[in-house]
């Protein structure tokens, strides 16, 4: 008891905070007060971390532009026990992904991937594979030919890594093989339905077998090698419809940047 009370009086609170260091990607920024910002990072070692960057909006901020959205770097932060808002100590930029930011469409897709992670991952649920997936996607997004296929691949791999993996091999209700030429996909039940189970979800949508095979190939393929996969316009449409309805069903949220993407894709 004595030791504890001495500790309490002698040690100022900021010394009780430990400094943590990790690789991190900026997935959201939000102004706070007149000069600060709340930055949400996805980190390699701590999962999602929210932290205040003090004075970042002052003209001569020591952070400069290092904490812009989608930037990747080494983060030092003060960890405040039992608080969900940490304090940014330093951020050393490793990659600002200029190839993404030089192009409006790629930037919108980059923001969508970041927003998806922010929506699904809870704070301090640590998943290094998710971090590597995001970093790999940003590495690729700057010069990939088929941006939308990359987004679909990211969605599918992200769902797999976070425990939502859609069932694409057999019926999600009865586990029997799915033999019908046109498949039925149920977002609510989490995968394919066989003919006998079709009535278990009347909102299930039909997809061609090729779209299902494409999703299975994406699962096995590294993001860098997506160009080797063949995707028709129909496959693109079906993957988009299946994965976005699956995501919105399971996150119960409509993502802002997804709306922006809808607008992009309907432009002439
Ligand atoms: Zn079935």
PDB file of C-alpha atoms and ligand atoms in Angstrom, residues 170-178 192-198 200, ligand 1:
ATOM      1  CA  UNK A 170     -20.768 -26.206 -50.726  1.00  0.00           C
ATOM      2  CA  UNK A 171     -24.226 -25.318 -49.437  1.00  0.00           C
ATOM      3  CA  UNK A 172     -23.971 -23.128 -46.348  1.00  0.00           C
ATOM      4  CA  UNK A 173     -27.126 -24.718 -44.847  1.00  0.00           C
ATOM      5  CA  UNK A 174     -26.840 -28.470 -45.484  1.00  0.00           C
ATOM      6  CA  UNK A 175     -23.176 -28.764 -46.615  1.00  0.00           C
ATOM      7  CA  UNK A 176     -24.112 -30.783 -49.704  1.00  0.00           C
ATOM      8  CA  UNK A 177     -22.259 -30.078 -52.977  1.00  0.00           C
ATOM      9  CA  UNK A 178     -23.804 -27.312 -55.052  1.00  0.00           C
ATOM     10  CA  UNK A 192     -23.955 -20.578 -51.494  1.00  0.00           C
ATOM     11  CA  UNK A 193     -27.298 -22.379 -51.272  1.00  0.00           C
ATOM     12  CA  UNK A 194     -28.127 -25.671 -53.004  1.00  0.00           C
ATOM     13  CA  UNK A 195     -31.439 -26.088 -54.887  1.00  0.00           C
ATOM     14  CA  UNK A 196     -33.005 -27.866 -51.919  1.00  0.00           C
ATOM     15  CA  UNK A 197     -32.141 -25.018 -49.541  1.00  0.00           C
ATOM     16  CA  UNK A 198     -33.007 -22.184 -51.953  1.00  0.00           C
ATOM     17  CA  UNK A 200     -34.019 -20.673 -46.769  1.00  0.00           C
TER      18      UNK A 200
HETATM   19 ZN1  LIG B   1     -28.436 -27.153 -49.011  1.00  0.00          ZN
END
